Amino acid sequence: MKADLHSYLRGGRDTLLWKLDGLGEYDIRRPLTPTATNLLGLVKHAAAMEILYFGVVFGRPFDQELPYVGDGAEINADMWASADENREEIVGVYRRAIAHADTTIEALALDEVGRVPWWGDAPVTLHHVLVHVIAETQRHAGHADIVRELIDGAAGLLPSNDNLPPADESWWLDHRQRVEQAALDAGKRSNQLSVDHGQTVAAMRDQAGLLRIDHDN
């Protein structure tokens, strides 16, 4: 079971790093959602997660103190990179955090218990932590997939398997238009139903008013 869990964690890690490939300094930092989600920030955040959950939780501290990890860190400091922060350094920290985490995963049994200070010092097993970090890493890999597609159209699950239909650009353009048209049609139908409902309610109110007048008379 541990090997299976570890494999899914590795897949999410690989995807996050792959999404940086071929992009310049602007695009890897570029915020593409209202909450400023960006590719390099996702990698930086993933490094912090590995350090905290596979290091601090099991009393196995990382070999470097980082200003964006742990108590006293600025809010969301691990979710973006300043112009002065080096891409190679952030990726390097992530790779070292992964190596540190892998040592923990390999050394401990799944029922080994650690404590999570930011969960009120709650006791957790390595199994629990693995599932949690896999879920978070794969979630952020999904974020990265969407952000990368918004930047240059590149999409896919893994370098070795994009997990997409074998289709060309023309097919995707037609598919997108089909989906857009379905959304427009559904919106129109919903609006019409709202109008019809409103008219029905108004008619019922009018009828109730007439009945009240007749009764009063």
mmCIF file of C-alpha atoms in Angstrom:
data_model
loop_
_atom_site.group_PDB
_atom_site.id
_atom_site.type_symbol
_atom_site.label_atom_id
_atom_site.label_comp_id
_atom_site.label_asym_id
_atom_site.label_seq_id
_atom_site.Cartn_x
_atom_site.Cartn_y
_atom_site.Cartn_z
ATOM 1 C CA MET A 1 0.000 0.000 0.000
ATOM 2 C CA LYS A 2 2.796 2.426 0.842
ATOM 3 C CA ALA A 3 4.344 1.932 -2.586
ATOM 4 C CA ASP A 4 1.022 2.747 -4.283
ATOM 5 C CA LEU A 5 0.545 5.901 -2.213
ATOM 6 C CA HIS A 6 4.117 6.971 -2.851
ATOM 7 C CA SER A 7 3.609 6.484 -6.594
ATOM 8 C CA TYR A 8 0.606 8.823 -6.670
ATOM 9 C CA LEU A 9 2.555 11.431 -4.707
ATOM 10 C CA ARG A 10 5.445 11.216 -7.170
ATOM 11 C CA GLY A 11 3.043 11.705 -10.064
ATOM 12 C CA GLY A 12 1.705 14.950 -8.625
ATOM 13 C CA ARG A 13 5.214 16.202 -7.929
ATOM 14 C CA ASP A 14 6.343 15.447 -11.482
ATOM 15 C CA THR A 15 3.364 17.293 -12.949
ATOM 16 C CA LEU A 16 4.003 20.433 -10.896
ATOM 17 C CA LEU A 17 7.609 20.622 -12.051
ATOM 18 C CA TRP A 18 6.763 19.774 -15.662
ATOM 19 C CA LYS A 19 4.342 22.693 -15.887
ATOM 20 C CA LEU A 20 7.283 25.108 -15.547
ATOM 21 C CA ASP A 21 9.121 23.713 -18.567
ATOM 22 C CA GLY A 22 9.630 26.060 -21.495
ATOM 23 C CA LEU A 23 8.278 29.188 -19.800
ATOM 24 C CA GLY A 24 10.023 32.458 -19.030
ATOM 25 C CA GLU A 25 10.334 34.255 -15.719
ATOM 26 C CA TYR A 26 7.175 36.300 -16.233
ATOM 27 C CA ASP A 27 4.905 33.420 -17.166
ATOM 28 C CA ILE A 28 5.934 31.163 -14.282
ATOM 29 C CA ARG A 29 5.082 33.982 -11.823
ATOM 30 C CA ARG A 30 2.055 35.324 -13.666
ATOM 31 C CA PRO A 31 -1.141 35.376 -11.549
ATOM 32 C CA LEU A 32 -4.042 34.052 -13.589
ATOM 33 C CA THR A 33 -6.877 33.905 -11.047
ATOM 34 C CA PRO A 34 -8.399 36.489 -8.679
ATOM 35 C CA THR A 35 -6.484 34.765 -5.841
ATOM 36 C CA ALA A 36 -3.189 35.104 -7.777
ATOM 37 C CA THR A 37 -2.626 31.400 -8.510
ATOM 38 C CA ASN A 38 0.662 31.025 -10.398
ATOM 39 C CA LEU A 39 2.943 28.168 -11.395
ATOM 40 C CA LEU A 40 6.100 28.944 -9.443
ATOM 41 C CA GLY A 41 4.039 29.746 -6.360
ATOM 42 C CA LEU A 42 2.415 26.315 -6.551
ATOM 43 C CA VAL A 43 5.846 24.664 -6.606
ATOM 44 C CA LYS A 44 6.991 26.816 -3.695
ATOM 45 C CA HIS A 45 3.868 25.896 -1.722
ATOM 46 C CA ALA A 46 4.326 22.199 -2.485
ATOM 47 C CA ALA A 47 7.868 22.387 -1.110
ATOM 48 C CA ALA A 48 6.569 23.936 2.098
ATOM 49 C CA MET A 49 3.974 21.157 2.441
ATOM 50 C CA GLU A 50 6.567 18.415 2.075
ATOM 51 C CA ILE A 51 8.844 20.094 4.638
ATOM 52 C CA LEU A 52 6.062 20.538 7.172
ATOM 53 C CA TYR A 53 4.146 17.268 6.846
ATOM 54 C CA PHE A 54 7.046 14.862 6.367
ATOM 55 C CA GLY A 55 9.497 16.843 8.469
ATOM 56 C CA VAL A 56 7.992 18.789 11.363
ATOM 57 C CA VAL A 57 5.115 16.369 11.960
ATOM 58 C CA PHE A 58 7.465 13.432 12.551
ATOM 59 C CA GLY A 59 10.260 15.313 14.316
ATOM 60 C CA ARG A 60 12.548 15.181 11.275
ATOM 61 C CA PRO A 61 13.458 18.841 10.609
ATOM 62 C CA PHE A 62 14.527 20.028 7.155
ATOM 63 C CA ASP A 63 18.146 21.143 6.760
ATOM 64 C CA GLN A 64 17.269 24.751 5.893
ATOM 65 C CA GLU A 65 15.073 27.365 7.561
ATOM 66 C CA LEU A 66 12.909 29.149 5.020
ATOM 67 C CA PRO A 67 11.159 32.485 5.639
ATOM 68 C CA TYR A 68 7.927 31.300 4.001
ATOM 69 C CA VAL A 69 7.585 28.101 6.066
ATOM 70 C CA GLY A 70 6.277 27.814 9.607
ATOM 71 C CA ASP A 71 5.387 30.267 12.347
ATOM 72 C CA GLY A 72 5.992 33.923 11.586
ATOM 73 C CA ALA A 73 5.777 33.530 7.809
ATOM 74 C CA GLU A 74 3.940 36.252 5.931
ATOM 75 C CA ILE A 75 0.441 35.212 4.875
ATOM 76 C CA ASN A 76 0.549 33.458 1.489
ATOM 77 C CA ALA A 77 4.319 33.955 1.232
ATOM 78 C CA ASP A 78 4.659 30.383 -0.019
ATOM 79 C CA MET A 79 2.177 30.954 -2.858
ATOM 80 C CA TRP A 80 4.162 33.389 -4.997
ATOM 81 C CA ALA A 81 7.726 34.349 -5.862
ATOM 82 C CA SER A 82 9.172 37.844 -5.946
ATOM 83 C CA ALA A 83 11.376 39.064 -8.788
ATOM 84 C CA ASP A 84 14.399 38.522 -6.533
ATOM 85 C CA GLU A 85 13.617 34.873 -5.846
ATOM 86 C CA ASN A 86 15.425 32.531 -8.179
ATOM 87 C CA ARG A 87 13.520 29.853 -10.122
ATOM 88 C CA GLU A 88 16.388 27.381 -9.779
ATOM 89 C CA GLU A 89 16.554 27.968 -6.037
ATOM 90 C CA ILE A 90 12.808 27.356 -5.523
ATOM 91 C CA VAL A 91 12.860 24.242 -7.691
ATOM 92 C CA GLY A 92 16.014 23.107 -5.897
ATOM 93 C CA VAL A 93 14.335 23.504 -2.505
ATOM 94 C CA TYR A 94 11.388 21.478 -3.752
ATOM 95 C CA ARG A 95 13.656 18.686 -4.966
ATOM 96 C CA ARG A 96 15.499 18.609 -1.634
ATOM 97 C CA ALA A 97 12.181 18.705 0.248
ATOM 98 C CA ILE A 98 11.035 15.738 -1.842
ATOM 99 C CA ALA A 99 14.211 13.819 -1.019
ATOM 100 C CA HIS A 100 13.756 14.614 2.678
ATOM 101 C CA ALA A 101 10.114 13.526 2.542
ATOM 102 C CA ASP A 102 10.999 10.310 0.713
ATOM 103 C CA THR A 103 13.465 9.439 3.462
ATOM 104 C CA THR A 104 10.685 9.826 6.025
ATOM 105 C CA ILE A 105 8.238 7.793 3.955
ATOM 106 C CA GLU A 106 10.723 4.988 3.449
ATOM 107 C CA ALA A 107 11.951 4.939 7.056
ATOM 108 C CA LEU A 108 8.611 4.895 8.876
ATOM 109 C CA ALA A 109 5.738 2.425 8.955
ATOM 110 C CA LEU A 110 2.326 3.587 7.786
ATOM 111 C CA ASP A 111 1.029 3.390 11.363
ATOM 112 C CA GLU A 112 3.868 5.563 12.729
ATOM 113 C CA VAL A 113 2.345 8.452 14.684
ATOM 114 C CA GLY A 114 3.337 12.099 14.421
ATOM 115 C CA ARG A 115 1.724 15.345 15.565
ATOM 116 C CA VAL A 116 0.499 18.310 13.534
ATOM 117 C CA PRO A 117 1.029 21.572 15.455
ATOM 118 C CA TRP A 118 -1.232 23.574 13.098
ATOM 119 C CA TRP A 119 -4.039 21.045 13.714
ATOM 120 C CA GLY A 120 -3.957 21.629 17.470
ATOM 121 C CA ASP A 121 -1.126 19.110 17.939
ATOM 122 C CA ALA A 122 -3.430 16.357 16.693
ATOM 123 C CA PRO A 123 -1.905 12.863 16.406
ATOM 124 C CA VAL A 124 -1.753 11.477 12.848
ATOM 125 C CA THR A 125 -0.301 8.403 11.211
ATOM 126 C CA LEU A 126 2.059 8.428 8.257
ATOM 127 C CA HIS A 127 -0.788 6.854 6.280
ATOM 128 C CA HIS A 128 -3.035 9.845 7.083
ATOM 129 C CA VAL A 129 -0.316 12.327 6.173
ATOM 130 C CA LEU A 130 0.450 10.567 2.891
ATOM 131 C CA VAL A 131 -3.201 10.658 1.847
ATOM 132 C CA HIS A 132 -3.456 14.322 2.837
ATOM 133 C CA VAL A 133 -0.322 15.409 0.968
ATOM 134 C CA ILE A 134 -1.251 13.346 -2.107
ATOM 135 C CA ALA A 135 -4.660 15.053 -2.181
ATOM 136 C CA GLU A 136 -3.096 18.503 -1.822
ATOM 137 C CA THR A 137 -0.340 17.865 -4.352
ATOM 138 C CA GLN A 138 -2.694 16.453 -6.969
ATOM 139 C CA ARG A 139 -5.119 19.322 -6.341
ATOM 140 C CA HIS A 140 -2.371 21.833 -7.018
ATOM 141 C CA ALA A 141 -1.199 19.840 -10.037
ATOM 142 C CA GLY A 142 -4.701 20.360 -11.401
ATOM 143 C CA HIS A 143 -4.419 24.078 -10.707
ATOM 144 C CA ALA A 144 -1.090 24.115 -12.530
ATOM 145 C CA ASP A 145 -2.561 22.289 -15.520
ATOM 146 C CA ILE A 146 -5.266 24.936 -15.920
ATOM 147 C CA VAL A 147 -2.876 27.860 -15.365
ATOM 148 C CA ARG A 148 -0.423 26.469 -17.927
ATOM 149 C CA GLU A 149 -3.215 25.998 -20.464
ATOM 150 C CA LEU A 150 -4.265 29.617 -19.955
ATOM 151 C CA ILE A 151 -0.686 30.739 -20.623
ATOM 152 C CA ASP A 152 0.136 28.906 -23.842
ATOM 153 C CA GLY A 153 -2.446 26.183 -24.432
ATOM 154 C CA ALA A 154 -0.227 23.340 -23.182
ATOM 155 C CA ALA A 155 -2.179 20.755 -21.179
ATOM 156 C CA GLY A 156 -1.875 17.214 -19.897
ATOM 157 C CA LEU A 157 -1.434 14.934 -16.919
ATOM 158 C CA LEU A 158 2.201 13.830 -17.165
ATOM 159 C CA PRO A 159 5.113 14.221 -19.604
ATOM 160 C CA SER A 160 4.700 10.560 -20.553
ATOM 161 C CA ASN A 161 0.886 10.583 -20.681
ATOM 162 C CA ASP A 162 -1.155 13.713 -21.376
ATOM 163 C CA ASN A 163 -4.407 11.762 -20.736
ATOM 164 C CA LEU A 164 -6.178 13.773 -23.455
ATOM 165 C CA PRO A 165 -8.023 12.598 -26.585
ATOM 166 C CA PRO A 166 -5.761 12.336 -29.661
ATOM 167 C CA ALA A 167 -7.147 15.453 -31.382
ATOM 168 C CA ASP A 168 -5.713 18.391 -33.296
ATOM 169 C CA GLU A 169 -6.193 22.109 -32.678
ATOM 170 C CA SER A 170 -9.138 22.317 -35.074
ATOM 171 C CA TRP A 171 -11.016 19.593 -33.179
ATOM 172 C CA TRP A 172 -10.434 21.350 -29.848
ATOM 173 C CA LEU A 173 -11.674 24.678 -31.264
ATOM 174 C CA ASP A 174 -14.851 22.989 -32.489
ATOM 175 C CA HIS A 175 -15.260 21.165 -29.172
ATOM 176 C CA ARG A 176 -14.854 24.368 -27.183
ATOM 177 C CA GLN A 177 -17.454 26.111 -29.339
ATOM 178 C CA ARG A 178 -19.843 23.205 -28.828
ATOM 179 C CA VAL A 179 -19.422 23.410 -25.059
ATOM 180 C CA GLU A 180 -19.844 27.205 -25.140
ATOM 181 C CA GLN A 181 -23.052 26.878 -27.165
ATOM 182 C CA ALA A 182 -24.420 24.327 -24.703
ATOM 183 C CA ALA A 183 -23.728 26.765 -21.867
ATOM 184 C CA LEU A 184 -25.468 29.609 -23.731
ATOM 185 C CA ASP A 185 -28.496 27.431 -24.498
ATOM 186 C CA ALA A 186 -28.735 26.284 -20.879
ATOM 187 C CA GLY A 187 -28.493 29.872 -19.683
ATOM 188 C CA LYS A 188 -31.300 30.977 -21.998
ATOM 189 C CA ARG A 189 -33.463 28.055 -20.896
ATOM 190 C CA SER A 190 -32.849 28.848 -17.241
ATOM 191 C CA ASN A 191 -33.697 32.506 -17.792
ATOM 192 C CA GLN A 192 -36.914 31.572 -19.606
ATOM 193 C CA LEU A 193 -37.912 29.222 -16.798
ATOM 194 C CA SER A 194 -37.316 32.047 -14.312
ATOM 195 C CA VAL A 195 -39.513 34.381 -16.367
ATOM 196 C CA ASP A 196 -42.251 31.758 -16.667
ATOM 197 C CA HIS A 197 -42.094 31.063 -12.942
ATOM 198 C CA GLY A 198 -42.264 34.762 -12.166
ATOM 199 C CA GLN A 199 -45.294 35.205 -14.410
ATOM 200 C CA THR A 200 -47.022 32.229 -12.785
ATOM 201 C CA VAL A 201 -46.401 33.581 -9.283
ATOM 202 C CA ALA A 202 -47.656 37.024 -10.316
ATOM 203 C CA ALA A 203 -50.820 35.530 -11.818
ATOM 204 C CA MET A 204 -51.469 33.526 -8.655
ATOM 205 C CA ARG A 205 -51.055 36.652 -6.547
ATOM 206 C CA ASP A 206 -53.449 38.562 -8.787
ATOM 207 C CA GLN A 207 -56.007 35.746 -8.533
ATOM 208 C CA ALA A 208 -55.625 35.658 -4.760
ATOM 209 C CA GLY A 209 -56.192 39.416 -4.660
ATOM 210 C CA LEU A 210 -59.420 39.119 -6.690
ATOM 211 C CA LEU A 211 -60.706 36.348 -4.447
ATOM 212 C CA ARG A 212 -59.992 38.472 -1.383
ATOM 213 C CA ILE A 213 -61.918 41.406 -2.901
ATOM 214 C CA ASP A 214 -64.902 39.136 -3.703
ATOM 215 C CA HIS A 215 -64.859 37.759 -0.186
ATOM 216 C CA ASP A 216 -64.747 41.242 1.348
ATOM 217 C CA ASN A 217 -67.706 42.314 -0.764
#
